[in-house]
N, CA, C and O atoms as a DFTB+ gen file, in Angstrom:
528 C
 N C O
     1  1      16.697     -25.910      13.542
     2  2      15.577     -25.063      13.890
     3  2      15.177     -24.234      12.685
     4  3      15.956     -23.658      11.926
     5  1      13.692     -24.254      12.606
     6  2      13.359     -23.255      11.181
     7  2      13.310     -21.720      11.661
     8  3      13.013     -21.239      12.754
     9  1      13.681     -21.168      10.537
    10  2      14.247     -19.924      10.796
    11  2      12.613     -19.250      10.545
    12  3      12.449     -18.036      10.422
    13  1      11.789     -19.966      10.509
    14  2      10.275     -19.101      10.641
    15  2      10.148     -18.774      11.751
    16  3       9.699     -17.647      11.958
    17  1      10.531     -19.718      12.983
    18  2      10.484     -19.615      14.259
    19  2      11.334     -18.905      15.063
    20  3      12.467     -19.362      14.914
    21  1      11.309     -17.620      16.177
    22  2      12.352     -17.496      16.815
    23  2      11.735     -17.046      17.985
    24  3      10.516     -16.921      18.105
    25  1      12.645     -16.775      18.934
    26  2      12.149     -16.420      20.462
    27  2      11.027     -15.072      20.560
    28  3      11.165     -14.059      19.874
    29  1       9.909     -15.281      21.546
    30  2       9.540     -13.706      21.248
    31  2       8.742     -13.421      22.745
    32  3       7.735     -13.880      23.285
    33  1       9.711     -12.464      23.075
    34  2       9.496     -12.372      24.955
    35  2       9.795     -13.841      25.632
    36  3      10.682     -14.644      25.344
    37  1       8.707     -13.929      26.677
    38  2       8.793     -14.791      27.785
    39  2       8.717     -16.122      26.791
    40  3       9.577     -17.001      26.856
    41  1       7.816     -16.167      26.044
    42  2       7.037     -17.806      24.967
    43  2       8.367     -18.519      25.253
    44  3       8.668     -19.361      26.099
    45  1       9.018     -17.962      24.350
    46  2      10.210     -19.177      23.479
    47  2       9.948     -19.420      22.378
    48  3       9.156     -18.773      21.694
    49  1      10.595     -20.429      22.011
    50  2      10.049     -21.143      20.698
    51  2       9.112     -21.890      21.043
    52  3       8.841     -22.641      21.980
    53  1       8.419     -21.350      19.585
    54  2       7.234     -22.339      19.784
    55  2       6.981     -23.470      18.956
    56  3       5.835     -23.758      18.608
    57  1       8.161     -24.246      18.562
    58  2       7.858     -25.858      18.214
    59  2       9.448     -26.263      17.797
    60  3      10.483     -25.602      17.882
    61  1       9.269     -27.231      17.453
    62  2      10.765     -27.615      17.616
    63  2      11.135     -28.185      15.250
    64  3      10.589     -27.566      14.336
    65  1      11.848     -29.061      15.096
    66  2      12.111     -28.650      13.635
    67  2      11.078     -29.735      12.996
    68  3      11.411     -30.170      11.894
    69  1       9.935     -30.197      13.523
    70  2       9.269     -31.131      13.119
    71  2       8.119     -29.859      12.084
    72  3       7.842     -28.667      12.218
    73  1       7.818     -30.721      11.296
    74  2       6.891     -29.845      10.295
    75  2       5.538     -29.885      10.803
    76  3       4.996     -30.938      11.140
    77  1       4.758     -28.279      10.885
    78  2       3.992     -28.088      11.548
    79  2       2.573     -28.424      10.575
    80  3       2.561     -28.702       9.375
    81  1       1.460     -28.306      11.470
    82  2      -0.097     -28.627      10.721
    83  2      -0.919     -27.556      10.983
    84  3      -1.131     -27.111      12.111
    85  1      -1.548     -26.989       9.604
    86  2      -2.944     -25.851       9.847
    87  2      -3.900     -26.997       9.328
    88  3      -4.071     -27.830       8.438
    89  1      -4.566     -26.295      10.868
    90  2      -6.308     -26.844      10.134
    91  2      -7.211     -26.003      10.776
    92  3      -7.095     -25.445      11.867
    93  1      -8.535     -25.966       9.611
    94  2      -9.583     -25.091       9.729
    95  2     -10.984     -26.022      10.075
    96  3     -11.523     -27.037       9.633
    97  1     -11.254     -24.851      11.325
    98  2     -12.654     -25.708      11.826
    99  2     -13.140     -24.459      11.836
   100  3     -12.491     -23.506      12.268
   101  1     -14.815     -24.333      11.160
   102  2     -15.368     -23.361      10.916
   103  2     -14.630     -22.385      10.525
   104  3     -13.828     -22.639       9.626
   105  1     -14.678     -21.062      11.052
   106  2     -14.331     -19.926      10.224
   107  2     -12.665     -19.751      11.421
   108  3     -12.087     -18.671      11.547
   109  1     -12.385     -20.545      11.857
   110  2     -11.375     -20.100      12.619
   111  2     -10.287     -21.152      12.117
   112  3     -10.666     -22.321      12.042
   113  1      -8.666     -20.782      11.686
   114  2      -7.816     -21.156      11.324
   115  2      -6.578     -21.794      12.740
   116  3      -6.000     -20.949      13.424
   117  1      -6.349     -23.228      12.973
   118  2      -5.602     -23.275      14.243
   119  2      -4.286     -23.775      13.431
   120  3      -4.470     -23.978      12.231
   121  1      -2.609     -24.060      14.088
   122  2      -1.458     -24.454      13.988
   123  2      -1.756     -25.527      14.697
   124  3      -2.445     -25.522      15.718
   125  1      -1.193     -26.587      14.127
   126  2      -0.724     -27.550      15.884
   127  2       1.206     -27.966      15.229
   128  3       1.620     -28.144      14.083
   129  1       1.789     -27.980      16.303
   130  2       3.028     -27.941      16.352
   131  2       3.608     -29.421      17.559
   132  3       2.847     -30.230      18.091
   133  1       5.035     -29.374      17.692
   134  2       4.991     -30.772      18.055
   135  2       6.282     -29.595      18.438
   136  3       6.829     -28.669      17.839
   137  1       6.412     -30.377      20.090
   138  2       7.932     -29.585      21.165
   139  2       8.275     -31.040      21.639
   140  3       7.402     -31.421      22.418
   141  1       9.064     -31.803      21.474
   142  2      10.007     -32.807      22.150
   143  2       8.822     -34.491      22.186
   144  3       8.720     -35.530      21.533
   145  1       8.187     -33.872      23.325
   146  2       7.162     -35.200      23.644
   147  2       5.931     -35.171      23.228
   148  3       5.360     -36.195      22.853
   149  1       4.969     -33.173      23.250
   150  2       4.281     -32.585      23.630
   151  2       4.070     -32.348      22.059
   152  3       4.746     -32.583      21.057
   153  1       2.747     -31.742      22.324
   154  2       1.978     -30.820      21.160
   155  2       1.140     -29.911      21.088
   156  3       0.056     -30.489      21.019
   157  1       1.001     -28.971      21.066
   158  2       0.466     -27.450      21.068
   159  2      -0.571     -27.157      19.823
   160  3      -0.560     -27.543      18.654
   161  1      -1.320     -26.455      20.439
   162  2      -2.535     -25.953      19.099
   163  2      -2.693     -24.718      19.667
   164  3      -2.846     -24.449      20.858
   165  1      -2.626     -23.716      18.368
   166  2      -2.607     -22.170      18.329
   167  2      -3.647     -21.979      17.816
   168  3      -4.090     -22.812      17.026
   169  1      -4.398     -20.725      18.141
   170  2      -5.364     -20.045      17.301
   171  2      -4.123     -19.309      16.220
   172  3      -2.965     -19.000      16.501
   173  1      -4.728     -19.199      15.152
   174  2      -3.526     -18.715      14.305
   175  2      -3.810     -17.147      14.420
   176  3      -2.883     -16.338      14.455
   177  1      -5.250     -16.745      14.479
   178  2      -5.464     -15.105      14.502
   179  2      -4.263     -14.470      15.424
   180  3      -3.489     -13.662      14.910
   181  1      -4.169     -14.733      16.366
   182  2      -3.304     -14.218      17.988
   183  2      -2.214     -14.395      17.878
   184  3      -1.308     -13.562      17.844
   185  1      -2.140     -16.148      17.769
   186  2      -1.226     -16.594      18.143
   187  2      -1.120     -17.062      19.537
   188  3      -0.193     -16.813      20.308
   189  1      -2.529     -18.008      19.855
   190  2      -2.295     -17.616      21.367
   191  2      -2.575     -19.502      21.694
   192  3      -3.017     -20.370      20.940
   193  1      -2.260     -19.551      22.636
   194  2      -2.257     -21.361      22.424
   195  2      -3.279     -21.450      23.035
   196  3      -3.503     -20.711      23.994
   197  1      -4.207     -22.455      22.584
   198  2      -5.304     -23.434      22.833
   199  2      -5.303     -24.200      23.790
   200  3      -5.874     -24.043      24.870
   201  1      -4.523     -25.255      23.364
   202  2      -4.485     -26.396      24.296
   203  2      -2.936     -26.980      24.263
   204  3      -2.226     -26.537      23.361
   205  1      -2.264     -28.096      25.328
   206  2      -0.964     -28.396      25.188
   207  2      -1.422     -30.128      25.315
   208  3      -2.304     -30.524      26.077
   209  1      -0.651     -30.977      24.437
   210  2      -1.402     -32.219      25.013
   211  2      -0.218     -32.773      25.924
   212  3       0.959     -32.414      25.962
   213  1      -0.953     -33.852      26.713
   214  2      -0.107     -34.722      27.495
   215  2       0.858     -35.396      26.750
   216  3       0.792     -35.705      25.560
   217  1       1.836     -35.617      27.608
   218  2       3.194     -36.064      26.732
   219  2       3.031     -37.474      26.105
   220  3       2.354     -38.346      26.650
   221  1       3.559     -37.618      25.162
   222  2       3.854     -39.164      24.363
   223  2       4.648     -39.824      24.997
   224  3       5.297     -39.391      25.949
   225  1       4.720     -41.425      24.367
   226  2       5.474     -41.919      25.498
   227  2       6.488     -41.498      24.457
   228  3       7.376     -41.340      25.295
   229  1       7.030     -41.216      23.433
   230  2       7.970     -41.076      23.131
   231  2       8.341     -39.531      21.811
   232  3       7.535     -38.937      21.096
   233  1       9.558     -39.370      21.931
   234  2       9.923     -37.978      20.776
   235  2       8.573     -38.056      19.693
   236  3       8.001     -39.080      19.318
   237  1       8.283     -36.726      19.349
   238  2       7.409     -36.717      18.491
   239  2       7.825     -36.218      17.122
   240  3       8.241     -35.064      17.015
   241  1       7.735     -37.037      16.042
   242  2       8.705     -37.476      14.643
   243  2       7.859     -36.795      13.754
   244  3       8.498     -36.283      12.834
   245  1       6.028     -36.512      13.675
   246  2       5.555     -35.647      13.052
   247  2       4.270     -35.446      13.805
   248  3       4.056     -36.049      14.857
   249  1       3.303     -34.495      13.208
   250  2       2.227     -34.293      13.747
   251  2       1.052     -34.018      12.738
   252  3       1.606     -33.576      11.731
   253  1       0.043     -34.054      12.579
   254  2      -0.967     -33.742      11.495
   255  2      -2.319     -33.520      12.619
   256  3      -2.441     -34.076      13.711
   257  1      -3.500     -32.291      11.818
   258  2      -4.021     -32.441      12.677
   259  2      -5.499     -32.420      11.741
   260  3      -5.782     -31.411      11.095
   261  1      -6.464     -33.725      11.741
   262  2      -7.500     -33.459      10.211
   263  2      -8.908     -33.892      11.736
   264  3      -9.057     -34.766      12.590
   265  1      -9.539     -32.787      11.331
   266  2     -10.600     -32.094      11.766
   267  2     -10.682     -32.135      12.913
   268  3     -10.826     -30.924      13.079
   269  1     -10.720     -32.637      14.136
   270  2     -11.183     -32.273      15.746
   271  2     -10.018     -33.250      16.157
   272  3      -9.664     -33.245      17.336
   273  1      -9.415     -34.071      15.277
   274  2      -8.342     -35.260      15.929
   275  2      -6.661     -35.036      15.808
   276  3      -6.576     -34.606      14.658
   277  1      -5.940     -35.060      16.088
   278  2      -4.263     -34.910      15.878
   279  2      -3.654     -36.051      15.929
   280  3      -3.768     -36.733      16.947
   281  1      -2.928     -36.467      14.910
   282  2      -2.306     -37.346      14.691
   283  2      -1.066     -37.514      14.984
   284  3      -0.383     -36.809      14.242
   285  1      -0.222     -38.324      15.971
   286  2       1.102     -37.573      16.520
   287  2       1.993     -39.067      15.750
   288  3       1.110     -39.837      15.372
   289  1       3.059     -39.508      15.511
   290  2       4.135     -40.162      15.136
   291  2       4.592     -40.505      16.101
   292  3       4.652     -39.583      16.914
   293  1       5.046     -41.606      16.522
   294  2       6.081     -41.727      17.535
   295  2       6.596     -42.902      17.628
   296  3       5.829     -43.724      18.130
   297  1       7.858     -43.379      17.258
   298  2       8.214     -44.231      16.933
   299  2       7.924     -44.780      15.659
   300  3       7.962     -44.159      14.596
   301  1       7.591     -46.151      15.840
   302  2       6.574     -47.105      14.928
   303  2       5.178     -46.945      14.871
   304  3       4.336     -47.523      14.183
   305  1       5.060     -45.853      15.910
   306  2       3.257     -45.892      15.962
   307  2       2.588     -44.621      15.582
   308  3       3.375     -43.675      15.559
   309  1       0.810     -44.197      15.140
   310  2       0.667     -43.479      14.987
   311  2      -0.050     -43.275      16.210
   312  3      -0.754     -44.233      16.531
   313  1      -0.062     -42.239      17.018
   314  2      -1.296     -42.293      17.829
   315  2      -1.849     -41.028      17.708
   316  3      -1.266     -39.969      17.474
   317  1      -3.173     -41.260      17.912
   318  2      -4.392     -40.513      17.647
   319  2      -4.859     -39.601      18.829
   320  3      -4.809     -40.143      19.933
   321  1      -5.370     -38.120      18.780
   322  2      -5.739     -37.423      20.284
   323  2      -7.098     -37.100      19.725
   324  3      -7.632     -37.286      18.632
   325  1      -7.434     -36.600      20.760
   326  2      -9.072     -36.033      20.594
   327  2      -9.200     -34.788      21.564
   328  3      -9.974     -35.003      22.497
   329  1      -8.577     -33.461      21.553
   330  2      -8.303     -32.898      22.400
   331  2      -6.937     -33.565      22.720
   332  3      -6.143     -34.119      21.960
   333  1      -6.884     -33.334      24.196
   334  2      -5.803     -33.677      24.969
   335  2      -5.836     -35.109      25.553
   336  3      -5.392     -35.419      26.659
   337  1      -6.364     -35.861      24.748
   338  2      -6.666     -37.316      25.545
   339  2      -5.823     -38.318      24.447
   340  3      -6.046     -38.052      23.266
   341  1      -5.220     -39.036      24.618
   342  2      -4.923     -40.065      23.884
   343  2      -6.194     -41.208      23.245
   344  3      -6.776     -41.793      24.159
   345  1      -6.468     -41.420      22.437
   346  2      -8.122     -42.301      21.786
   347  2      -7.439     -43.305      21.100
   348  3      -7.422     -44.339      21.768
   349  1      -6.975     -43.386      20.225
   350  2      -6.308     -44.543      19.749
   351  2      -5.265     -44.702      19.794
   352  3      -4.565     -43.855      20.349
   353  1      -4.680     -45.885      19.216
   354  2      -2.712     -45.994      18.687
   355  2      -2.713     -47.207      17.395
   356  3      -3.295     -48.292      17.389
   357  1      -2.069     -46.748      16.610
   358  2      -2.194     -47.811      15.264
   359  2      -0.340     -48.169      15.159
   360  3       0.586     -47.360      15.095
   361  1      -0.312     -49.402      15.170
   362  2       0.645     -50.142      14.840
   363  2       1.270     -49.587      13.359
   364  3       1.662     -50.557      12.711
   365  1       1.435     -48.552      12.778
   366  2       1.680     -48.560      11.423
   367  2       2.838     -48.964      10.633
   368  3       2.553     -49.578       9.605
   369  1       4.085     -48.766      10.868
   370  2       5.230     -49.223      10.237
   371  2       6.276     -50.123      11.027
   372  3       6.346     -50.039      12.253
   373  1       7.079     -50.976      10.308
   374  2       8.075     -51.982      10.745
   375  2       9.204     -51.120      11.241
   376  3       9.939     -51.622      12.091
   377  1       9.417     -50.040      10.881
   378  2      10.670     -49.050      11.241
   379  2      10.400     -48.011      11.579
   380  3       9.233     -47.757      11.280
   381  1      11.167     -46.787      12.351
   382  2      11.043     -45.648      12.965
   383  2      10.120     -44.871      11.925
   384  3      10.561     -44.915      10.777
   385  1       9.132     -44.288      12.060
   386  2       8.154     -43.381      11.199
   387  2       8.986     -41.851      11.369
   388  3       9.163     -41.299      12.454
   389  1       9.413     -41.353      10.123
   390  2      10.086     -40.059       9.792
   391  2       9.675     -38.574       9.464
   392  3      10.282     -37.514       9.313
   393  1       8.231     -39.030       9.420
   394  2       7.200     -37.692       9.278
   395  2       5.704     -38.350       8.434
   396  3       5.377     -39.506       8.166
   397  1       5.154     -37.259       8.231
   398  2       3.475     -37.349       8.023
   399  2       3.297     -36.119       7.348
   400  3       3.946     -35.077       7.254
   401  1       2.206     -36.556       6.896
   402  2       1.654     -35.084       5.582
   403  2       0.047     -35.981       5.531
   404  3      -0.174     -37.176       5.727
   405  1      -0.860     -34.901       5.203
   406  2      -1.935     -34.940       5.316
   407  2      -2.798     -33.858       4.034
   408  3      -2.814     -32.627       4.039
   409  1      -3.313     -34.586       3.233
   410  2      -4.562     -34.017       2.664
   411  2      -5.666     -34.250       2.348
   412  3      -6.027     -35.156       1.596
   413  1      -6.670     -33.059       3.159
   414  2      -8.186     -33.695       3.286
   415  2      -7.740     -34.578       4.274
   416  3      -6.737     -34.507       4.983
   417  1      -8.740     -35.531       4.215
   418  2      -9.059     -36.866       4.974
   419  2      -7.616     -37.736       4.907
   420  3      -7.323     -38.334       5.942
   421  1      -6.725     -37.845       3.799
   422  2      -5.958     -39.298       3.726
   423  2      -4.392     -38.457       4.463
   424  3      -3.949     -37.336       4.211
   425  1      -4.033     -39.173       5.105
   426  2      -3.002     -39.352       5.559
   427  2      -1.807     -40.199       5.064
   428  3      -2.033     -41.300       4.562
   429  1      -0.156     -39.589       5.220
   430  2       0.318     -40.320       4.409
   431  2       1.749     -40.308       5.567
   432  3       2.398     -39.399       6.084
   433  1       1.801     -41.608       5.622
   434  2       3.032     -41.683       6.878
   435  2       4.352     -42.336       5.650
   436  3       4.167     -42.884       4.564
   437  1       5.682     -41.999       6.375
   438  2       6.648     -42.041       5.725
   439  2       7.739     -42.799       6.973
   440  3       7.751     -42.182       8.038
   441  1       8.472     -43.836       6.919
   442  2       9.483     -44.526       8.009
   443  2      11.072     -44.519       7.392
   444  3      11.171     -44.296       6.186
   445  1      12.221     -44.735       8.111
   446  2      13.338     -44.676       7.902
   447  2      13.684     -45.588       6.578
   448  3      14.533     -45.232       5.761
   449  1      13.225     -46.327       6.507
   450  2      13.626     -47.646       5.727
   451  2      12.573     -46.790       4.003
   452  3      12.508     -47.525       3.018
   453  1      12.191     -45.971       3.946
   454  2      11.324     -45.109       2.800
   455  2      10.361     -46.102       2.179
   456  3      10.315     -46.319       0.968
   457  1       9.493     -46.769       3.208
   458  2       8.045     -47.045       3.118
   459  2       7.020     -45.869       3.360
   460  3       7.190     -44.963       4.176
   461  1       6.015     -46.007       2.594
   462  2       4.876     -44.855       2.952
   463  2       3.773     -45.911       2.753
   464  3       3.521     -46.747       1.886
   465  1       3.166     -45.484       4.033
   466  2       1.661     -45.955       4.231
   467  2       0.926     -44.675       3.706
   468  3       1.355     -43.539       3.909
   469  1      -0.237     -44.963       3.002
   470  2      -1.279     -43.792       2.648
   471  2      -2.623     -44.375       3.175
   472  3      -3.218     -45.170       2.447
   473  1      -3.280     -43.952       4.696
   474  2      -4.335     -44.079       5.303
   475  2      -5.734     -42.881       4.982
   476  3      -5.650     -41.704       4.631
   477  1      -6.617     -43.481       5.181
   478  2      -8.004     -42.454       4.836
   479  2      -8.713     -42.657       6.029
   480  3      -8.762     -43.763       6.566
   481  1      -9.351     -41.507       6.545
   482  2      -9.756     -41.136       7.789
   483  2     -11.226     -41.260       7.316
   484  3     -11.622     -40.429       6.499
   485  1     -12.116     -42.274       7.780
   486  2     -13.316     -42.921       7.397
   487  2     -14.241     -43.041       8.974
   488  3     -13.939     -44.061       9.593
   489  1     -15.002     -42.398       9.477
   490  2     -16.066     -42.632      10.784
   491  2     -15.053     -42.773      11.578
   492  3     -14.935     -43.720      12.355
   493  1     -14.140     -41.732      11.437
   494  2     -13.178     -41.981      12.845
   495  2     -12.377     -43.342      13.545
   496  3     -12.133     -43.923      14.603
   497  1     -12.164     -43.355      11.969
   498  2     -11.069     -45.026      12.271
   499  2     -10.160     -44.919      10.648
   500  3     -10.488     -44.515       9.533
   501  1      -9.091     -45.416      11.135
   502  2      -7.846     -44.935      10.096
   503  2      -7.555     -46.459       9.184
   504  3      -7.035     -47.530       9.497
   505  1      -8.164     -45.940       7.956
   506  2      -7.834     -47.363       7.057
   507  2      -6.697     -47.339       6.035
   508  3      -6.788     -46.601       5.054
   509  1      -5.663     -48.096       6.221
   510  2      -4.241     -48.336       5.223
   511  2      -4.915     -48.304       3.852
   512  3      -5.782     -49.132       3.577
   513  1      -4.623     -47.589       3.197
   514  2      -5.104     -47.549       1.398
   515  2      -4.114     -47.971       1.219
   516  3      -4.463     -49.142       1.073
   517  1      -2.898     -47.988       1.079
   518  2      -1.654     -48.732       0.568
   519  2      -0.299     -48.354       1.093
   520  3       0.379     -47.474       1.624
   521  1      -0.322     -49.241       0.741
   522  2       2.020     -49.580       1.763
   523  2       2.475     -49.578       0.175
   524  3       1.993     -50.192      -0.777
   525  1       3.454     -48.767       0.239
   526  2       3.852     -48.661      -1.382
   527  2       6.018     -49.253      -0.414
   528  3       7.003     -49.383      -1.140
């Protein structure tokens, strides 16, 4: 558990040791964070949660969140939200995916076996720039 995080009143913790995502839409700054299955988006001013999404089918390994969409890890797959709705799922790696990092537009997924896919977020469809 990161020691940024700790209990505060009724909340709890609010995400678990997966590495969290800021992103800015207009003049307002949000968190999105990843708890077990689930994923949470904070206004960062407050601190006050937004929205919670419906559960994955499986543990959530990282999270990224680039402009109105969240990108969740899970397993072998990436899948994509739009809000709280599930919209896509991309087949991305042969082995368990170990986290995600994101700048700007390109996305960069990382799996057990230390393959990295580096994807670019193009009209709202996710294109592999390279499997290194």
């Amino acid at each position: 558990m990161s020691s940024l995080y700790s209990p505060y009143r009724a909340i709890g913790y609010v995400c678990d040791s997966n590495a969290f995502s800021v992103n800015r839409l207009g003049e307002e700054i949000f968190v999105t964070v990843s708890i077990g299955r689930c994923f949470q988006i904070y206004r960062l001013n407050k601190l006050v949660a937004c929205l919670v999404s419906k559960a994955a089918p499986g543990n959530i390994a990282g999270v990224q969140a680039i402009d109105h969409e969240t990108f969740v890890a899970v397993d072998k797959n990436i899948i994509v939200y739009d809000r709280a709705n599930i919209v896509r799922t991309y087949e991305a790696h042969d082995e368990k995916i170990v986290g995600m990092i994101s700048v700007g537009k390109t996305l960069v997924s990382y799996d057990e076996e230390n393959h990295v896919k580096v994807y670019t977020l193009l009209h709202s469809a996710l294109y592999c720039y390279s499997n290194i």
